[in-house]
PDB file of C-alpha atoms in Angstrom:
ATOM      1  CA  MET A  30      98.493 185.492 129.844  1.00 29.00           C
ATOM      2  CA  TYR A  31      96.588 182.820 127.955  1.00 28.00           C
ATOM      3  CA  ALA A  32      99.749 180.755 127.512  1.00 30.00           C
ATOM      4  CA  LEU A  33     100.534 180.966 131.215  1.00 28.00           C
ATOM      5  CA  SER A  34      97.020 179.883 132.173  1.00 29.00           C
ATOM      6  CA  PHE A  35      97.151 177.007 129.688  1.00 27.00           C
ATOM      7  CA  LEU A  36     100.459 175.760 131.068  1.00 27.00           C
ATOM      8  CA  SER A  37      99.157 175.986 134.620  1.00 31.00           C
ATOM      9  CA  ILE A  38      96.352 173.641 133.656  1.00 30.00           C
ATOM     10  CA  LEU A  39      98.693 171.099 132.102  1.00 30.00           C
ATOM     11  CA  PHE A  40     101.440 170.956 134.714  1.00 32.00           C
ATOM     12  CA  PRO A  41     101.653 171.016 138.513  1.00 38.00           C
ATOM     13  CA  PHE A  42     102.707 174.390 139.930  1.00 38.00           C
ATOM     14  CA  TYR A  43     105.924 173.209 141.581  1.00 42.00           C
ATOM     15  CA  SER A  44     109.521 174.201 140.957  1.00 45.00           C
ATOM     16  CA  PHE A  45     111.341 174.079 144.277  1.00 53.00           C
ATOM     17  CA  ALA A  46     112.886 171.668 146.733  1.00 62.00           C
ATOM     18  CA  TRP A  47     110.373 170.927 149.502  1.00 75.00           C
ATOM     19  CA  GLY A  48     108.170 173.614 147.911  1.00 79.00           C
ATOM     20  CA  PHE A  49     107.546 176.920 149.636  1.00 87.00           C
ATOM     21  CA  TYR A  50     105.308 175.209 152.165  1.00 92.00           C
ATOM     22  CA  GLY A  51     107.875 172.558 153.065  1.00 93.00           C
ATOM     23  CA  HIS A  52     110.842 174.891 153.517  1.00 95.00           C
ATOM     24  CA  GLN A  53     108.827 177.318 155.605  1.00 96.00           C
ATOM     25  CA  LYS A  54     107.414 174.541 157.762  1.00 96.00           C
ATOM     26  CA  ILE A  55     110.860 173.007 158.301  1.00 97.00           C
ATOM     27  CA  ASN A  56     112.476 176.260 159.442  1.00 98.00           C
ATOM     28  CA  TYR A  57     109.485 177.018 161.676  1.00 97.00           C
ATOM     29  CA  GLN A  58     109.696 173.652 163.426  1.00 97.00           C
ATOM     30  CA  ALA A  59     113.484 173.937 163.819  1.00 98.00           C
ATOM     31  CA  VAL A  60     113.078 177.061 165.960  1.00 98.00           C
ATOM     32  CA  LEU A  61     110.934 175.125 168.418  1.00 97.00           C
ATOM     33  CA  ILE A  62     113.700 172.691 169.409  1.00 98.00           C
ATOM     34  CA  LEU A  63     116.431 175.234 170.184  1.00 98.00           C
ATOM     35  CA  PRO A  64     117.795 175.652 173.741  1.00 97.00           C
ATOM     36  CA  PRO A  65     116.251 178.454 175.849  1.00 96.00           C
ATOM     37  CA  GLN A  66     119.219 180.817 175.402  1.00 95.00           C
ATOM     38  CA  MET A  67     118.684 180.781 171.654  1.00 97.00           C
ATOM     39  CA  MET A  68     114.911 180.473 171.733  1.00 96.00           C
ATOM     40  CA  ALA A  69     114.678 183.900 173.395  1.00 95.00           C
ATOM     41  CA  PHE A  70     116.033 185.464 170.196  1.00 96.00           C
ATOM     42  CA  TYR A  71     114.823 183.036 167.540  1.00 97.00           C
ATOM     43  CA  LYS A  72     111.204 182.515 168.552  1.00 96.00           C
ATOM     44  CA  PRO A  73     110.141 186.189 168.321  1.00 96.00           C
ATOM     45  CA  HIS A  74     111.589 186.080 164.786  1.00 96.00           C
ATOM     46  CA  ILE A  75     110.047 182.720 163.868  1.00 97.00           C
ATOM     47  CA  GLY A  76     107.848 184.367 161.248  1.00 96.00           C
ATOM     48  CA  PHE A  77     110.894 185.844 159.513  1.00 96.00           C
ATOM     49  CA  LEU A  78     112.831 182.574 159.611  1.00 97.00           C
ATOM     50  CA  SER A  79     109.858 180.751 158.130  1.00 97.00           C
ATOM     51  CA  LEU A  80     108.968 183.336 155.483  1.00 96.00           C
ATOM     52  CA  HIS A  81     112.558 183.763 154.308  1.00 96.00           C
ATOM     53  CA  ALA A  82     113.311 180.053 154.204  1.00 97.00           C
ATOM     54  CA  VAL A  83     112.518 180.316 150.493  1.00 96.00           C
ATOM     55  CA  ASP A  84     114.889 183.201 149.713  1.00 96.00           C
ATOM     56  CA  PRO A  85     117.525 180.872 148.202  1.00 95.00           C
ATOM     57  CA  ASP A  86     114.955 179.575 145.711  1.00 94.00           C
ATOM     58  CA  LYS A  87     113.998 183.126 144.773  1.00 94.00           C
ATOM     59  CA  ARG A  88     117.705 183.893 144.418  1.00 95.00           C
ATOM     60  CA  ARG A  89     117.861 181.327 141.602  1.00 93.00           C
ATOM     61  CA  TYR A  90     115.963 183.873 139.505  1.00 93.00           C
ATOM     62  CA  ALA A  91     118.500 186.607 140.185  1.00 93.00           C
ATOM     63  CA  VAL A  92     121.937 185.004 140.602  1.00 93.00           C
ATOM     64  CA  THR A  93     123.420 182.623 138.036  1.00 92.00           C
ATOM     65  CA  GLU A  94     125.720 180.985 140.591  1.00 95.00           C
ATOM     66  CA  GLU A  95     122.855 180.103 142.937  1.00 96.00           C
ATOM     67  CA  GLY A  96     121.526 176.943 141.281  1.00 95.00           C
ATOM     68  CA  PRO A  97     124.387 174.506 142.050  1.00 97.00           C
ATOM     69  CA  ARG A  98     124.185 175.383 145.738  1.00 97.00           C
ATOM     70  CA  HIS A  99     120.958 173.376 146.013  1.00 97.00           C
ATOM     71  CA  TYR A 100     122.015 169.940 144.752  1.00 97.00           C
ATOM     72  CA  ILE A 101     124.824 167.548 143.879  1.00 98.00           C
ATOM     73  CA  ASP A 102     124.638 164.937 141.110  1.00 97.00           C
ATOM     74  CA  LEU A 103     126.473 162.204 142.979  1.00 98.00           C
ATOM     75  CA  ASP A 104     125.830 159.605 140.283  1.00 96.00           C
ATOM     76  CA  ARG A 105     128.302 161.548 138.127  1.00 96.00           C
ATOM     77  CA  TYR A 106     131.020 160.248 140.440  1.00 97.00           C
ATOM     78  CA  GLY A 107     130.463 156.509 140.158  1.00 94.00           C
ATOM     79  CA  SER A 108     128.345 154.368 142.458  1.00 93.00           C
ATOM     80  CA  PHE A 109     127.382 154.558 146.123  1.00 94.00           C
ATOM     81  CA  PRO A 110     129.129 155.553 148.400  1.00 94.00           C
ATOM     82  CA  PHE A 111     130.933 157.638 145.733  1.00 96.00           C
ATOM     83  CA  ASP A 112     134.401 157.183 147.158  1.00 94.00           C
ATOM     84  CA  SER A 113     135.958 158.699 144.032  1.00 95.00           C
ATOM     85  CA  LEU A 114     134.686 162.117 145.134  1.00 98.00           C
ATOM     86  CA  PRO A 115     136.853 163.755 147.826  1.00 97.00           C
ATOM     87  CA  LYS A 116     134.795 165.247 150.624  1.00 97.00           C
ATOM     88  CA  ARG A 117     137.173 168.183 151.196  1.00 97.00           C
ATOM     89  CA  TRP A 118     136.475 171.011 148.753  1.00 98.00           C
ATOM     90  CA  GLU A 119     140.143 171.676 148.032  1.00 98.00           C
ATOM     91  CA  ASP A 120     140.785 168.007 147.240  1.00 98.00           C
ATOM     92  CA  ALA A 121     137.688 167.799 145.043  1.00 98.00           C
ATOM     93  CA  VAL A 122     138.748 170.910 143.124  1.00 98.00           C
ATOM     94  CA  GLU A 123     142.213 169.490 142.595  1.00 98.00           C
ATOM     95  CA  LYS A 124     140.785 166.224 141.239  1.00 98.00           C
ATOM     96  CA  PHE A 125     137.825 167.427 139.161  1.00 97.00           C
ATOM     97  CA  GLY A 126     138.218 171.186 138.737  1.00 97.00           C
ATOM     98  CA  GLU A 127     135.898 173.835 140.127  1.00 97.00           C
ATOM     99  CA  ASP A 128     133.943 174.312 136.876  1.00 97.00           C
ATOM    100  CA  SER A 129     133.027 170.629 136.787  1.00 97.00           C
ATOM    101  CA  LEU A 130     132.022 170.612 140.451  1.00 97.00           C
ATOM    102  CA  GLN A 131     129.835 173.681 139.949  1.00 97.00           C
ATOM    103  CA  LYS A 132     128.209 172.058 136.927  1.00 96.00           C
ATOM    104  CA  HIS A 133     127.131 169.024 138.946  1.00 97.00           C
ATOM    105  CA  GLY A 134     126.238 170.776 142.206  1.00 97.00           C
ATOM    106  CA  ILE A 135     127.942 171.762 145.455  1.00 98.00           C
ATOM    107  CA  VAL A 136     125.300 171.617 148.212  1.00 98.00           C
ATOM    108  CA  PRO A 137     127.364 169.787 150.915  1.00 98.00           C
ATOM    109  CA  TRP A 138     130.232 172.222 150.481  1.00 98.00           C
ATOM    110  CA  TRP A 139     127.956 175.248 150.318  1.00 98.00           C
ATOM    111  CA  VAL A 140     126.327 174.285 153.631  1.00 98.00           C
ATOM    112  CA  GLN A 141     129.798 174.471 155.180  1.00 98.00           C
ATOM    113  CA  VAL A 142     130.391 177.919 153.665  1.00 98.00           C
ATOM    114  CA  MET A 143     127.096 179.119 155.125  1.00 98.00           C
ATOM    115  CA  TYR A 144     127.969 177.566 158.464  1.00 98.00           C
ATOM    116  CA  GLY A 145     131.149 179.650 158.616  1.00 98.00           C
ATOM    117  CA  ARG A 146     129.107 182.765 157.857  1.00 98.00           C
ATOM    118  CA  LEU A 147     126.669 181.941 160.642  1.00 98.00           C
ATOM    119  CA  VAL A 148     129.464 181.473 163.190  1.00 98.00           C
ATOM    120  CA  LYS A 149     130.852 184.865 162.150  1.00 98.00           C
ATOM    121  CA  ALA A 150     127.436 186.519 162.489  1.00 97.00           C
ATOM    122  CA  PHE A 151     127.077 185.103 166.016  1.00 97.00           C
ATOM    123  CA  ARG A 152     130.547 186.297 167.031  1.00 98.00           C
ATOM    124  CA  GLU A 153     129.746 189.790 165.804  1.00 96.00           C
ATOM    125  CA  LYS A 154     126.296 189.686 167.431  1.00 95.00           C
ATOM    126  CA  ASP A 155     124.867 190.925 164.137  1.00 95.00           C
ATOM    127  CA  GLY A 156     121.164 190.244 164.552  1.00 95.00           C
ATOM    128  CA  ALA A 157     120.226 190.849 160.917  1.00 94.00           C
ATOM    129  CA  ARG A 158     122.975 188.563 159.620  1.00 96.00           C
ATOM    130  CA  ILE A 159     122.116 185.873 162.156  1.00 97.00           C
ATOM    131  CA  LEU A 160     118.529 185.816 160.950  1.00 96.00           C
ATOM    132  CA  LYS A 161     119.266 185.968 157.234  1.00 97.00           C
ATOM    133  CA  VAL A 162     122.016 183.348 157.291  1.00 98.00           C
ATOM    134  CA  SER A 163     119.976 181.101 159.598  1.00 98.00           C
ATOM    135  CA  ALA A 164     117.054 181.212 157.167  1.00 98.00           C
ATOM    136  CA  ASP A 165     119.337 180.539 154.199  1.00 98.00           C
ATOM    137  CA  ILE A 166     121.353 177.689 155.683  1.00 98.00           C
ATOM    138  CA  GLY A 167     118.110 176.055 156.753  1.00 98.00           C
ATOM    139  CA  HIS A 168     117.081 175.947 153.111  1.00 98.00           C
ATOM    140  CA  TYR A 169     120.318 174.329 151.902  1.00 98.00           C
ATOM    141  CA  ILE A 170     120.349 171.749 154.706  1.00 98.00           C
ATOM    142  CA  ALA A 171     116.764 170.814 153.880  1.00 98.00           C
ATOM    143  CA  ASP A 172     117.685 170.473 150.199  1.00 97.00           C
ATOM    144  CA  ALA A 173     120.491 168.080 151.162  1.00 98.00           C
ATOM    145  CA  HIS A 174     117.836 165.787 152.653  1.00 98.00           C
ATOM    146  CA  VAL A 175     115.934 165.435 149.355  1.00 97.00           C
ATOM    147  CA  PRO A 176     116.957 162.260 147.462  1.00 97.00           C
ATOM    148  CA  LEU A 177     116.447 163.712 143.987  1.00 96.00           C
ATOM    149  CA  HIS A 178     118.810 166.558 144.875  1.00 97.00           C
ATOM    150  CA  THR A 179     121.608 163.999 144.769  1.00 97.00           C
ATOM    151  CA  SER A 180     120.832 162.611 141.305  1.00 97.00           C
ATOM    152  CA  SER A 181     121.281 163.807 137.730  1.00 96.00           C
ATOM    153  CA  ASN A 182     117.824 162.296 137.127  1.00 96.00           C
ATOM    154  CA  HIS A 183     116.556 165.092 139.350  1.00 95.00           C
ATOM    155  CA  ASN A 184     113.047 165.292 137.902  1.00 94.00           C
ATOM    156  CA  GLY A 185     112.646 161.805 136.501  1.00 95.00           C
ATOM    157  CA  GLN A 186     113.457 163.193 133.056  1.00 95.00           C
ATOM    158  CA  LEU A 187     115.742 160.257 132.279  1.00 95.00           C
ATOM    159  CA  THR A 188     113.189 157.585 133.212  1.00 96.00           C
ATOM    160  CA  GLY A 189     109.930 158.998 131.858  1.00 95.00           C
ATOM    161  CA  GLN A 190     108.843 160.234 135.291  1.00 95.00           C
ATOM    162  CA  HIS A 191     108.852 163.979 134.700  1.00 93.00           C
ATOM    163  CA  GLY A 192     107.291 165.810 137.629  1.00 93.00           C
ATOM    164  CA  ILE A 193     108.366 163.371 140.350  1.00 95.00           C
ATOM    165  CA  HIS A 194     110.586 166.038 141.920  1.00 94.00           C
ATOM    166  CA  GLY A 195     107.701 168.292 142.877  1.00 93.00           C
ATOM    167  CA  PHE A 196     105.528 165.289 143.678  1.00 95.00           C
ATOM    168  CA  TRP A 197     107.921 163.889 146.301  1.00 96.00           C
ATOM    169  CA  GLU A 198     108.897 167.132 147.987  1.00 94.00           C
ATOM    170  CA  SER A 199     105.867 169.356 147.535  1.00 93.00           C
ATOM    171  CA  ARG A 200     102.639 167.496 146.814  1.00 94.00           C
ATOM    172  CA  VAL A 201     103.098 164.781 149.447  1.00 95.00           C
ATOM    173  CA  PRO A 202     104.069 167.119 152.331  1.00 95.00           C
ATOM    174  CA  GLU A 203     101.393 169.668 151.492  1.00 93.00           C
ATOM    175  CA  LEU A 204      98.717 166.995 151.527  1.00 93.00           C
ATOM    176  CA  LEU A 205      99.852 164.991 154.558  1.00 95.00           C
ATOM    177  CA  ALA A 206     102.116 166.998 156.877  1.00 94.00           C
ATOM    178  CA  GLU A 207      99.464 168.952 158.772  1.00 92.00           C
ATOM    179  CA  LYS A 208      96.971 166.131 159.213  1.00 91.00           C
ATOM    180  CA  GLU A 209      98.998 162.939 159.471  1.00 93.00           C
ATOM    181  CA  TRP A 210     102.662 163.629 160.282  1.00 94.00           C
ATOM    182  CA  ASP A 211     104.387 164.249 163.600  1.00 89.00           C
ATOM    183  CA  LEU A 212     107.114 166.816 162.976  1.00 91.00           C
ATOM    184  CA  PHE A 213     108.227 167.285 166.574  1.00 87.00           C
ATOM    185  CA  THR A 214     111.695 165.974 167.267  1.00 90.00           C
ATOM    186  CA  GLY A 215     114.207 165.919 170.082  1.00 91.00           C
ATOM    187  CA  LYS A 216     116.175 168.987 171.060  1.00 96.00           C
ATOM    188  CA  ALA A 217     118.998 170.291 168.892  1.00 98.00           C
ATOM    189  CA  ASP A 218     122.344 168.529 169.352  1.00 98.00           C
ATOM    190  CA  TYR A 219     125.901 169.807 169.121  1.00 98.00           C
ATOM    191  CA  ILE A 220     127.566 168.581 165.906  1.00 98.00           C
ATOM    192  CA  ARG A 221     131.224 167.683 166.431  1.00 98.00           C
ATOM    193  CA  ASN A 222     132.111 167.747 162.732  1.00 98.00           C
ATOM    194  CA  THR A 223     129.690 169.697 160.544  1.00 98.00           C
ATOM    195  CA  GLY A 224     131.430 168.608 157.330  1.00 98.00           C
ATOM    196  CA  ASP A 225     131.071 164.899 158.092  1.00 98.00           C
ATOM    197  CA  TYR A 226     127.509 165.475 159.264  1.00 98.00           C
ATOM    198  CA  ILE A 227     126.246 167.138 156.081  1.00 98.00           C
ATOM    199  CA  TRP A 228     127.947 164.517 153.928  1.00 98.00           C
ATOM    200  CA  ARG A 229     126.136 161.794 155.873  1.00 98.00           C
ATOM    201  CA  CYS A 230     122.862 163.594 155.173  1.00 98.00           C
ATOM    202  CA  VAL A 231     123.651 163.763 151.459  1.00 98.00           C
ATOM    203  CA  LEU A 232     124.658 160.108 151.261  1.00 98.00           C
ATOM    204  CA  GLN A 233     121.490 159.063 153.083  1.00 98.00           C
ATOM    205  CA  SER A 234     119.536 160.989 150.452  1.00 98.00           C
ATOM    206  CA  ALA A 235     121.475 159.316 147.643  1.00 98.00           C
ATOM    207  CA  ALA A 236     120.760 155.886 149.082  1.00 98.00           C
ATOM    208  CA  ALA A 237     117.022 156.578 148.757  1.00 98.00           C
ATOM    209  CA  VAL A 238     116.981 157.670 145.099  1.00 98.00           C
ATOM    210  CA  ASP A 239     116.220 154.212 143.683  1.00 97.00           C
ATOM    211  CA  SER A 240     113.231 153.754 145.998  1.00 98.00           C
ATOM    212  CA  VAL A 241     111.860 157.207 145.156  1.00 98.00           C
ATOM    213  CA  LEU A 242     111.848 156.358 141.455  1.00 98.00           C
ATOM    214  CA  LEU A 243     110.947 152.658 141.572  1.00 98.00           C
ATOM    215  CA  MET A 244     107.986 153.073 143.914  1.00 97.00           C
ATOM    216  CA  GLU A 245     106.483 155.795 141.720  1.00 97.00           C
ATOM    217  CA  LYS A 246     106.901 153.629 138.610  1.00 97.00           C
ATOM    218  CA  LYS A 247     105.363 150.636 140.361  1.00 97.00           C
ATOM    219  CA  LEU A 248     102.396 152.678 141.531  1.00 97.00           C
ATOM    220  CA  THR A 249     101.879 154.279 138.121  1.00 96.00           C
ATOM    221  CA  ALA A 250     101.528 150.794 136.606  1.00 96.00           C
ATOM    222  CA  ALA A 251      98.719 150.067 139.055  1.00 96.00           C
ATOM    223  CA  PHE A 252      96.798 153.355 138.540  1.00 94.00           C
ATOM    224  CA  ALA A 253      94.809 154.348 135.484  1.00 93.00           C
ATOM    225  CA  PRO A 254      95.775 157.862 134.274  1.00 89.00           C
ATOM    226  CA  ASP A 255      92.437 159.308 135.351  1.00 90.00           C
ATOM    227  CA  ARG A 256      93.097 158.010 138.878  1.00 94.00           C
ATOM    228  CA  LYS A 257      96.727 159.108 139.023  1.00 94.00           C
ATOM    229  CA  TYR A 258      95.894 162.742 138.278  1.00 93.00           C
ATOM    230  CA  ALA A 259      93.133 165.137 139.254  1.00 91.00           C
ATOM    231  CA  PHE A 260      92.354 168.775 138.533  1.00 88.00           C
ATOM    232  CA  GLU A 261      92.413 171.096 141.530  1.00 82.00           C
ATOM    233  CA  ASN A 262      92.116 174.821 142.142  1.00 80.00           C
ATOM    234  CA  ARG A 263      95.464 176.237 143.250  1.00 75.00           C
ATOM    235  CA  ASN A 264      95.960 179.945 143.857  1.00 75.00           C
ATOM    236  CA  GLY A 265      92.932 180.709 141.731  1.00 81.00           C
ATOM    237  CA  GLN A 266      94.070 178.542 138.810  1.00 83.00           C
ATOM    238  CA  LEU A 267      93.040 175.091 137.691  1.00 85.00           C
ATOM    239  CA  VAL A 268      96.047 172.754 137.786  1.00 82.00           C
ATOM    240  CA  LYS A 269      96.644 169.153 136.859  1.00 86.00           C
ATOM    241  CA  GLN A 270      97.789 167.503 140.063  1.00 90.00           C
ATOM    242  CA  TYR A 271      98.670 164.090 141.428  1.00 94.00           C
ATOM    243  CA  SER A 272      95.454 162.789 142.953  1.00 95.00           C
ATOM    244  CA  SER A 273      95.012 162.385 146.679  1.00 95.00           C
ATOM    245  CA  ASP A 274      94.632 158.608 146.311  1.00 96.00           C
ATOM    246  CA  PHE A 275      97.862 158.307 144.314  1.00 96.00           C
ATOM    247  CA  THR A 276      99.716 160.597 146.727  1.00 97.00           C
ATOM    248  CA  GLN A 277      98.653 158.687 149.812  1.00 97.00           C
ATOM    249  CA  ALA A 278      99.421 155.341 148.172  1.00 97.00           C
ATOM    250  CA  TYR A 279     102.904 156.572 147.249  1.00 97.00           C
ATOM    251  CA  ASP A 280     103.565 157.704 150.803  1.00 97.00           C
ATOM    252  CA  ARG A 281     102.546 154.270 152.080  1.00 97.00           C
ATOM    253  CA  LEU A 282     104.790 152.488 149.560  1.00 97.00           C
ATOM    254  CA  LEU A 283     107.732 154.603 150.712  1.00 97.00           C
ATOM    255  CA  ASN A 284     106.929 153.588 154.297  1.00 96.00           C
ATOM    256  CA  GLY A 285     107.037 157.150 155.619  1.00 95.00           C
ATOM    257  CA  MET A 286     110.317 158.133 153.942  1.00 97.00           C
ATOM    258  CA  ILE A 287     109.261 161.704 153.181  1.00 97.00           C
ATOM    259  CA  GLU A 288     108.061 162.333 156.722  1.00 97.00           C
ATOM    260  CA  ARG A 289     111.361 160.958 158.067  1.00 97.00           C
ATOM    261  CA  ARG A 290     113.455 163.130 155.755  1.00 97.00           C
ATOM    262  CA  MET A 291     111.437 166.189 156.735  1.00 97.00           C
ATOM    263  CA  HIS A 292     111.824 165.246 160.395  1.00 96.00           C
ATOM    264  CA  GLN A 293     115.577 164.805 159.957  1.00 97.00           C
ATOM    265  CA  SER A 294     115.828 168.138 158.129  1.00 98.00           C
ATOM    266  CA  ILE A 295     114.251 169.929 161.073  1.00 98.00           C
ATOM    267  CA  HIS A 296     116.621 168.376 163.589  1.00 98.00           C
ATOM    268  CA  ALA A 297     119.671 168.976 161.383  1.00 98.00           C
ATOM    269  CA  ILE A 298     118.870 172.665 160.884  1.00 98.00           C
ATOM    270  CA  ALA A 299     118.321 173.339 164.573  1.00 98.00           C
ATOM    271  CA  SER A 300     121.529 171.450 165.362  1.00 98.00           C
ATOM    272  CA  PHE A 301     123.540 173.510 162.852  1.00 98.00           C
ATOM    273  CA  TRP A 302     122.147 176.741 164.323  1.00 98.00           C
ATOM    274  CA  TYR A 303     122.960 175.560 167.840  1.00 98.00           C
ATOM    275  CA  THR A 304     126.459 174.349 166.919  1.00 98.00           C
ATOM    276  CA  ALA A 305     127.283 177.659 165.224  1.00 98.00           C
ATOM    277  CA  TRP A 306     126.235 179.523 168.351  1.00 98.00           C
ATOM    278  CA  VAL A 307     128.373 177.262 170.576  1.00 98.00           C
ATOM    279  CA  ASP A 308     131.366 177.496 168.253  1.00 98.00           C
ATOM    280  CA  ALA A 309     131.022 181.283 168.317  1.00 98.00           C
ATOM    281  CA  GLY A 310     131.458 181.218 172.097  1.00 98.00           C
ATOM    282  CA  GLN A 311     127.760 181.160 173.093  1.00 98.00           C
ATOM    283  CA  PRO A 312     127.379 184.947 172.868  1.00 97.00           C
ATOM    284  CA  VAL A 313     124.445 186.740 174.438  1.00 96.00           C
ATOM    285  CA  LEU A 314     122.135 187.285 171.489  1.00 95.00           C
ATOM    286  CA  PRO A 315     120.595 190.655 170.574  1.00 90.00           C
ATOM    287  CA  SER A 316     117.390 191.610 172.322  1.00 89.00           C
ATOM    288  CA  PRO A 317     114.382 190.493 170.247  1.00 81.00           C
ATOM    289  CA  LEU A 318     112.708 193.746 171.284  1.00 77.00           C
ATOM    290  CA  LEU A 319     115.134 195.786 169.198  1.00 76.00           C
ATOM    291  CA  PRO A 320     114.750 196.074 165.406  1.00 73.00           C
ATOM    292  CA  VAL A 321     117.477 194.135 163.618  1.00 82.00           C
ATOM    293  CA  LEU A 322     116.545 194.603 159.956  1.00 86.00           C
ATOM    294  CA  GLY A 323     117.039 197.875 158.151  1.00 87.00           C
ATOM    295  CA  PRO A 324     116.093 199.504 154.830  1.00 91.00           C
ATOM    296  CA  ALA A 325     118.958 197.792 152.995  1.00 90.00           C
ATOM    297  CA  ASP A 326     117.618 194.390 154.044  1.00 88.00           C
ATOM    298  CA  GLU A 327     114.125 195.262 152.861  1.00 90.00           C
ATOM    299  CA  GLU A 328     115.525 196.427 149.535  1.00 91.00           C
ATOM    300  CA  GLU A 329     117.344 193.108 149.173  1.00 91.00           C
ATOM    301  CA  PHE A 330     114.148 191.140 149.806  1.00 91.00           C
ATOM    302  CA  GLU A 331     112.207 193.228 147.309  1.00 93.00           C
ATOM    303  CA  TRP A 332     114.957 192.701 144.724  1.00 91.00           C
ATOM    304  CA  LEU A 333     114.586 188.942 145.172  1.00 90.00           C
ATOM    305  CA  ASN A 334     110.812 189.158 144.870  1.00 90.00           C
ATOM    306  CA  ARG A 335     111.020 191.172 141.664  1.00 93.00           C
ATOM    307  CA  ALA A 336     113.411 188.659 140.105  1.00 90.00           C
ATOM    308  CA  TRP A 337     111.215 185.747 141.200  1.00 89.00           C
ATOM    309  CA  ARG A 338     108.029 187.317 139.835  1.00 90.00           C
ATOM    310  CA  LYS A 339     109.659 187.703 136.424  1.00 90.00           C
ATOM    311  CA  GLY A 340     109.804 183.909 136.307  1.00 85.00           C
ATOM    312  CA  GLU A 341     113.125 183.558 134.487  1.00 85.00           C
ATOM    313  CA  MET A 342     115.158 181.016 136.429  1.00 88.00           C
ATOM    314  CA  LYS A 343     118.910 181.127 135.858  1.00 84.00           C
ATOM    315  CA  GLY A 344     120.524 177.747 135.407  1.00 76.00           C
ATOM    316  CA  ARG A 345     119.009 174.282 135.750  1.00 75.00           C
ATOM    317  CA  GLU A 346     115.349 173.953 136.655  1.00 69.00           C
ATOM    318  CA  GLU A 347     114.295 171.171 139.000  1.00 61.00           C
TER     319      GLU A 347
END
């Protein structure tokens, strides 16, 4: 216990893309821009979709194969726009081999797998599956919008900027989203080609990696260490954290990039949900008044929570 407390003082308490707060906020906001036919089912379950937006991160503590589904190290495939990497999974496997692809991340392909599962759940009018897959795919789409999820330098470990991952996607949104950002966006759109769409999202993230790293390095040079960091109480523990002044200055240097990526994540998720429903034939969705989750679902969630509480992540940590 002493060791855990000591580590919590030394390092920020962040491990996940967008953090728990960010993922839950993104899924919540996505529900609000769905068309009325979908809103009637989704909005009564908005708490579930928000709460379980973080299930894929918890799954990283239970399933070895889960980690690569959250990122892709595009810099392993040359330089932007990474034309050496085929966008079709079958072509990429033929060129690089599945083991190599898994090693360096598969998020744009995994989003397409999850999309197929969501279409199937809609066609079968399986309320529980619709909710669980919707929550999960929202997580992966949001991850695809995080620049450092497209780089092998995913936590600044190659440039002496360890901790920048959680700083960009957790500290900044938690400090600024509620008070300063406008997360409302236009209504969900139909996506004509979901594969092309998610690859555009990933490439937009990759194009921002240099700015994410360079702006933090530039700001660090201008801040004394005692101004860059501060100690704050978090969940009853004292943690070393990026200071409010440094966080706000970084957000200004990035010219609102993090707010835009969060905004785009929200719209993309709602649009994927909507497109899956349309492609399934626009079925009448289950009544929100009827229970859709059973004992087996609750057991699954508790299994994830137990694995997460043990704190032994399988695979690469962010």
